Short mmCIF file of C-alpha atoms and ligand atoms in Angstrom, two decimals:
data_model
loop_
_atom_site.label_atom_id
_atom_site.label_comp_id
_atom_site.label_asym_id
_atom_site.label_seq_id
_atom_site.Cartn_x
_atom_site.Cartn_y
_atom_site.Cartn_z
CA UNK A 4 -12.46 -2.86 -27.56
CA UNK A 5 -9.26 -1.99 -26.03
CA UNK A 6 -8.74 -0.24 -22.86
CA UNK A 7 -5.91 1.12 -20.44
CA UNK A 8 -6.43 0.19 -17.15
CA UNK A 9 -4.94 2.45 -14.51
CA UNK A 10 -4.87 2.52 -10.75
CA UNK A 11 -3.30 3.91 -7.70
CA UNK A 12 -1.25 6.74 -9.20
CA UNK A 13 -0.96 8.44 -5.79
CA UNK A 14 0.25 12.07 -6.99
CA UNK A 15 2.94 10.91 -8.74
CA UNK A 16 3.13 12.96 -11.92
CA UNK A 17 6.06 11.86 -13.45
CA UNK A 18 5.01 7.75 -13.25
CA UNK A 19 1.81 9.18 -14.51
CA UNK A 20 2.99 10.69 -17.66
CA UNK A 21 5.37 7.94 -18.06
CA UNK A 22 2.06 5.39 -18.42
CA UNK A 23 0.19 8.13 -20.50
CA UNK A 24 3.08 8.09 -22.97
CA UNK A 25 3.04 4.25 -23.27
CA UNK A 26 -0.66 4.28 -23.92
CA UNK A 27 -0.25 7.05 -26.16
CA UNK A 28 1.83 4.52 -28.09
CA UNK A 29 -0.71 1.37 -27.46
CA UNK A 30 -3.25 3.58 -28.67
CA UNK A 31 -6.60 1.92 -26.95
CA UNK A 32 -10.44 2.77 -27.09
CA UNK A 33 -10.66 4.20 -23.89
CA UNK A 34 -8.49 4.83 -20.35
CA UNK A 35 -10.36 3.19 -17.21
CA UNK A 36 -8.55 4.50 -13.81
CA UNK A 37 -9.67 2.37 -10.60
CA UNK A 38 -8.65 5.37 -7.92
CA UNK A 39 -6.41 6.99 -5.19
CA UNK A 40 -5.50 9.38 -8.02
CA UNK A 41 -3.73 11.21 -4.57
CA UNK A 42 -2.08 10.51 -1.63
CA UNK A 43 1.65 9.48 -0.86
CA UNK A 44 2.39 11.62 -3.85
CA UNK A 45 3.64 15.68 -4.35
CA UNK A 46 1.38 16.84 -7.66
CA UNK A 47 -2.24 16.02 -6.74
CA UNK A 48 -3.50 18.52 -8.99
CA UNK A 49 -1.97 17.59 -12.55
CA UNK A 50 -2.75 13.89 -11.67
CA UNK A 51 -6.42 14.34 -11.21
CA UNK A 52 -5.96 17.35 -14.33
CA UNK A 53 -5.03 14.20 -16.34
CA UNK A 54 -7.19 11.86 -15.18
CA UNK A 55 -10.13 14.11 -15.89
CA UNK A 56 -9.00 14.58 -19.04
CA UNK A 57 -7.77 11.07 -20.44
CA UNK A 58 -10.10 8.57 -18.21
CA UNK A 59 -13.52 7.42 -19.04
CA UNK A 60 -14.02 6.12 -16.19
CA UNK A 61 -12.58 6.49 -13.05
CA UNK A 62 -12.80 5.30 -9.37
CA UNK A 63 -12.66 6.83 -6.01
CA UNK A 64 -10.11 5.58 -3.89
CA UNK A 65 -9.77 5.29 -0.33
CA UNK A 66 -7.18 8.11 0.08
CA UNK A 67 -8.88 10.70 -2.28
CA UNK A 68 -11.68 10.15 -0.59
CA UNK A 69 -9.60 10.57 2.66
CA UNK A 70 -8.26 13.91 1.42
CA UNK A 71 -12.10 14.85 0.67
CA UNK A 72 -12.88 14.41 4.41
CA UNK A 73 -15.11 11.41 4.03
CA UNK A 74 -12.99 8.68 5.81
CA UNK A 75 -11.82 8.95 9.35
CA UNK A 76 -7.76 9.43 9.18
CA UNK A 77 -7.12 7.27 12.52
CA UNK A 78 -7.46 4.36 9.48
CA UNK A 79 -4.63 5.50 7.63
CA UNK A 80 -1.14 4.84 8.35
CA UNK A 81 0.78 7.79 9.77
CA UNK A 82 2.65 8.36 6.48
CA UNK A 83 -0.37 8.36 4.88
CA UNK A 84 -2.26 10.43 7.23
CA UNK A 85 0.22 13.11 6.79
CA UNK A 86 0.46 13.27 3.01
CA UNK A 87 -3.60 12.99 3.02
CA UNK A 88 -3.29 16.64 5.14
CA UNK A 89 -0.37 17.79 3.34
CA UNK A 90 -2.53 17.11 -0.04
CA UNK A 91 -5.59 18.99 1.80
CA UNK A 92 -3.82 22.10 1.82
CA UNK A 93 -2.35 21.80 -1.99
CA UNK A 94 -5.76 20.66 -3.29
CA UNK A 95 -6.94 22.80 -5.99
CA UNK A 96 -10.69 23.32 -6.55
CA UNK A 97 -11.39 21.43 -10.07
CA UNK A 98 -9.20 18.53 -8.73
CA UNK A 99 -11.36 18.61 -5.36
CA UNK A 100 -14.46 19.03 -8.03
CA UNK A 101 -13.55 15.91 -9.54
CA UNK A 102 -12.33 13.83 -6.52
CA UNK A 103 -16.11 14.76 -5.34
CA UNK A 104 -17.60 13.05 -8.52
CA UNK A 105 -16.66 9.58 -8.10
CA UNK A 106 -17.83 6.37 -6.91
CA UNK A 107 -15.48 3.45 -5.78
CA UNK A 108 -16.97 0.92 -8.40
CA UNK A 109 -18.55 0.89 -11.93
CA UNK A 110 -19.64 -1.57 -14.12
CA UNK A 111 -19.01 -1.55 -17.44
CA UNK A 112 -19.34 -3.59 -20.40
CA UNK A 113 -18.35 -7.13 -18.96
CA UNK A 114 -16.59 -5.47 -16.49
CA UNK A 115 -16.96 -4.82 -12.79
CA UNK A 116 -14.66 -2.48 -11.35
CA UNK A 117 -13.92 -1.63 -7.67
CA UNK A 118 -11.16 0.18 -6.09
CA UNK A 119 -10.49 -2.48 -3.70
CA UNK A 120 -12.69 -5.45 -3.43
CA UNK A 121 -17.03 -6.23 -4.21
CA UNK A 122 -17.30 -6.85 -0.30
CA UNK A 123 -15.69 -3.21 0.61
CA UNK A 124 -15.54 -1.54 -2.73
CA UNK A 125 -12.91 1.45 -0.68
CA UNK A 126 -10.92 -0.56 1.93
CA UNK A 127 -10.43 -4.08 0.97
CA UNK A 128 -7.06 -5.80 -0.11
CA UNK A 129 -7.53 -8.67 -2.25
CA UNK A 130 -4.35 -10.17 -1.16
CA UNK A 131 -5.45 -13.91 0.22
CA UNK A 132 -7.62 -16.84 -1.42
CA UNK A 133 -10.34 -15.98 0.59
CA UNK A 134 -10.55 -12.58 -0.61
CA UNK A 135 -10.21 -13.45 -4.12
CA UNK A 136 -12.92 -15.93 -4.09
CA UNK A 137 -15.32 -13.57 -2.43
CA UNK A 138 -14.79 -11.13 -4.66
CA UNK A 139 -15.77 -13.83 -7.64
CA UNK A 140 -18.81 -15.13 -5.54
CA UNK A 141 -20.29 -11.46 -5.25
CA UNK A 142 -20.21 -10.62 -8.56
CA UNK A 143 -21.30 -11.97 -12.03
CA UNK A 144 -19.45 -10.45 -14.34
CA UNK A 145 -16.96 -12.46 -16.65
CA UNK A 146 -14.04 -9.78 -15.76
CA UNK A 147 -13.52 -8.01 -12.21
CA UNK A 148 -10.88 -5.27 -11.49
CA UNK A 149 -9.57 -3.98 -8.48
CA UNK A 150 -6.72 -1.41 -7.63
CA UNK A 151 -5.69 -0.64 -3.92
CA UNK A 152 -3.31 -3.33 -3.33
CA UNK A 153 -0.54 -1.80 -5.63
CA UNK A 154 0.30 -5.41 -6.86
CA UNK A 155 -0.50 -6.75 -10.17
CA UNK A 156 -2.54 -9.61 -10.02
CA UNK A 157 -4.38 -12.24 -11.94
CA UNK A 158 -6.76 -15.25 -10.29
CA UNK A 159 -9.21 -17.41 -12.10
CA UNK A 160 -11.73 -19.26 -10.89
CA UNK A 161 -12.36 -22.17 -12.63
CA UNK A 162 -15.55 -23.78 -11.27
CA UNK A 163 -14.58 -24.29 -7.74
CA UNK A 164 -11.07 -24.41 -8.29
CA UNK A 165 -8.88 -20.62 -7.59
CA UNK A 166 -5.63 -20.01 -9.54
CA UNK A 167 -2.78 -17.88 -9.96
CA UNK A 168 -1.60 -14.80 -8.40
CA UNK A 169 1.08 -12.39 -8.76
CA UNK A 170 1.94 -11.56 -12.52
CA UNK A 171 5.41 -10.91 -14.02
CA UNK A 172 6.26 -7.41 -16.18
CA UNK A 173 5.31 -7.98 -19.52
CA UNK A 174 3.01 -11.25 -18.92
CA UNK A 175 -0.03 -11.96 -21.20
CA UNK A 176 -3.03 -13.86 -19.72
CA UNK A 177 -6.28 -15.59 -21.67
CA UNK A 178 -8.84 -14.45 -20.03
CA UNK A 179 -11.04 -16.26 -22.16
CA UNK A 180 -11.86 -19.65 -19.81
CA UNK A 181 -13.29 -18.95 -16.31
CA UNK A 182 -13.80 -15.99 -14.30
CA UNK A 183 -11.08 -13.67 -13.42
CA UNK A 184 -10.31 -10.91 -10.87
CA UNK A 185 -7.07 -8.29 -12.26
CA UNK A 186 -5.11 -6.30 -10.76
CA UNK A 187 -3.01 -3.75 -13.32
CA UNK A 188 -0.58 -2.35 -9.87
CA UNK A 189 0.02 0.53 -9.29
CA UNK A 190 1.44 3.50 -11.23
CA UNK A 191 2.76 5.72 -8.49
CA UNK A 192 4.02 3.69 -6.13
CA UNK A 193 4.36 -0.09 -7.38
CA UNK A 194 4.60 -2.74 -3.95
CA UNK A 195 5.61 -5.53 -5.97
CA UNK A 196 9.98 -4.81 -5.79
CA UNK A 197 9.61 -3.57 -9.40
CA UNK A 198 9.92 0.23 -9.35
CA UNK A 199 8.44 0.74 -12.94
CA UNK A 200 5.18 2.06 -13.11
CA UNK A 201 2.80 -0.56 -13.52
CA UNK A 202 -0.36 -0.65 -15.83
CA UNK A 203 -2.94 -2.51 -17.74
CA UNK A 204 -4.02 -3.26 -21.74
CA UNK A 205 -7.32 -4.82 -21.60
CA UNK A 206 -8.13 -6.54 -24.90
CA UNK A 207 -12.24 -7.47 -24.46
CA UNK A 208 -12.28 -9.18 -28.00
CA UNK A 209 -9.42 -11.49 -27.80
CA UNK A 210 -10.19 -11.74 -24.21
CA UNK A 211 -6.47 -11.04 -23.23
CA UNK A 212 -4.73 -8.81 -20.37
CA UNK A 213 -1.08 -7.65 -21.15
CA UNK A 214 0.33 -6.82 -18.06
CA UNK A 215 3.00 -3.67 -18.48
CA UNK A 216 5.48 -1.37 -16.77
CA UNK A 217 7.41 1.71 -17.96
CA UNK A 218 10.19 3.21 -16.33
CA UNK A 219 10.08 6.87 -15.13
CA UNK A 220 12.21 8.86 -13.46
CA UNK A 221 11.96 8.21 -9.71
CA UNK A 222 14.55 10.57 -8.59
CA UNK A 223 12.35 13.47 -9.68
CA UNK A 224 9.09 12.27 -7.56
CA UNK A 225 11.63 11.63 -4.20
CA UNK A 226 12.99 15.37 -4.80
CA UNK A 227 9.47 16.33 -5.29
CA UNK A 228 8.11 14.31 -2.06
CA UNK A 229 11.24 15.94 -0.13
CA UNK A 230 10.80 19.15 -1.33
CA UNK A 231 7.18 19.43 -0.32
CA UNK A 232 7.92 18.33 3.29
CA UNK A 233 6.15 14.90 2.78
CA UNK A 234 7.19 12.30 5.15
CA UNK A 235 10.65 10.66 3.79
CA UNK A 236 9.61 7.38 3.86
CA UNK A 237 7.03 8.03 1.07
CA UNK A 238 10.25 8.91 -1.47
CA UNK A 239 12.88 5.93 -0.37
CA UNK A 240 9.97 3.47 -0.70
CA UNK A 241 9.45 4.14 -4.86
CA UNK A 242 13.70 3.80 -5.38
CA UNK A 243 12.63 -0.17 -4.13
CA UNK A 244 8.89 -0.40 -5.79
CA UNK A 245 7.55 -1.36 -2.21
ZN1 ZN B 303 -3.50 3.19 -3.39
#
């Protein structure tokens, strides 16, 4: 089985369609999306349209559940508070519907998923040793994703011994020795100073991860992000991927 891992798309439509293109092309078994399908971003409605439509299975993240009204906004940064409000007022009923449905982890297959870590499936960056290694010790699974950090990521523990870390575009890890946490970044707005949208091919037979990005037309999201009265910030910060 081959699958399309997705994460952190953030309302941005155009990275979105971008990565649905390319996996169009890849042609896998199924589309797994580990949340924040909003936030940051100007089209919340034809990202969670296309989610809903394409994904499997999909996560809640911490800012759709924001825009829902289930986490307290003095968390969020006050970019991100305002384009949680801002998408509040834009949110259409099926994509509130949907947002509603999910959870912020799954398991499936040999696969645990989490929008950002086992210890706090919704807040959690898994951005330091000790996070990683938690995140292997409370689980069992062979394979564990998480989203939320908007950095592509591979670790491995090997016994007792933790490896890796930030993975290049187009890198190919064997998955097939140890246990490993992934990270596929972030479509929407990539943090790792690579603007392409970033995404994941899972292979669970061959036990590989081919790490991808796809370019997409940036200018179109900031013009988008300006237009809707979104903090400016939020549109400079995709030109740089961080
Ligand atoms: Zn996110």
């Amino acid at each position: 089985m081959r699958v399309a891992v997705i994460s952190d798309i953030h309302g941005n439509w155009h990275a979105l369609e971008a990565v649905l293109q390319a996996i169009d092309r890849e042609g896998p078994d199924a589309v797994w999306c580990l949340g924040d399908l909003v936030g940051y971003g100007p089209q919340p409605n034809g990202c969670c349209e296309a989610v809903r439509e394409r994904a499997e299975v999909c996560l809640a993240g911490n800012h759709d559940l924001g825009v829902l009204g289930l986490l307290d906004l003095e968390d969020f940064s006050p970019d991100a508070a305002a384009a949680v409000r801002w998408t509040r007022t834009v949110l259409s009923e099926e994509a509130r519907a949907y947002l509603a449905g999910l959870e912020p982890s799954a398991r499936r297959a040999a696969v645990e998923l989490f929008h950002g870590s086992p210890r706090d499936p919704v807040w959690e960056y898994v951005l330091t040793d000790e996070a990683a290694l938690a995140s292997l010790e409370l689980t069992s699974a062979p394979v564990v994703l998480v989203g939320h950090s908007h950095v592509p990521l591979a670790v491995v523990l090997d016994r007792t011994q933790l490896a890796g870390w930030v993975v290049p575009a187009g890198a190919e890890i064997d998955f097939s020795q140890g246990r490993w946490l992934l990270n596929p970044g972030s479509v929407g707005q990539p943090r790792d100073g690579d603007p392409r949208a970033a995404w994941l091919v899972l292979d669970l037979a061959a036990r590989r991860a081919h790490y991808r990005r796809v370019p997409y037309p940036v200018e179109r999201t900031q013009a988008e992000i300006r237009e809707a009265g979104l903090p400016p910030a939020l549109a400079e910060r995709l030109a740089a991927g961080l």
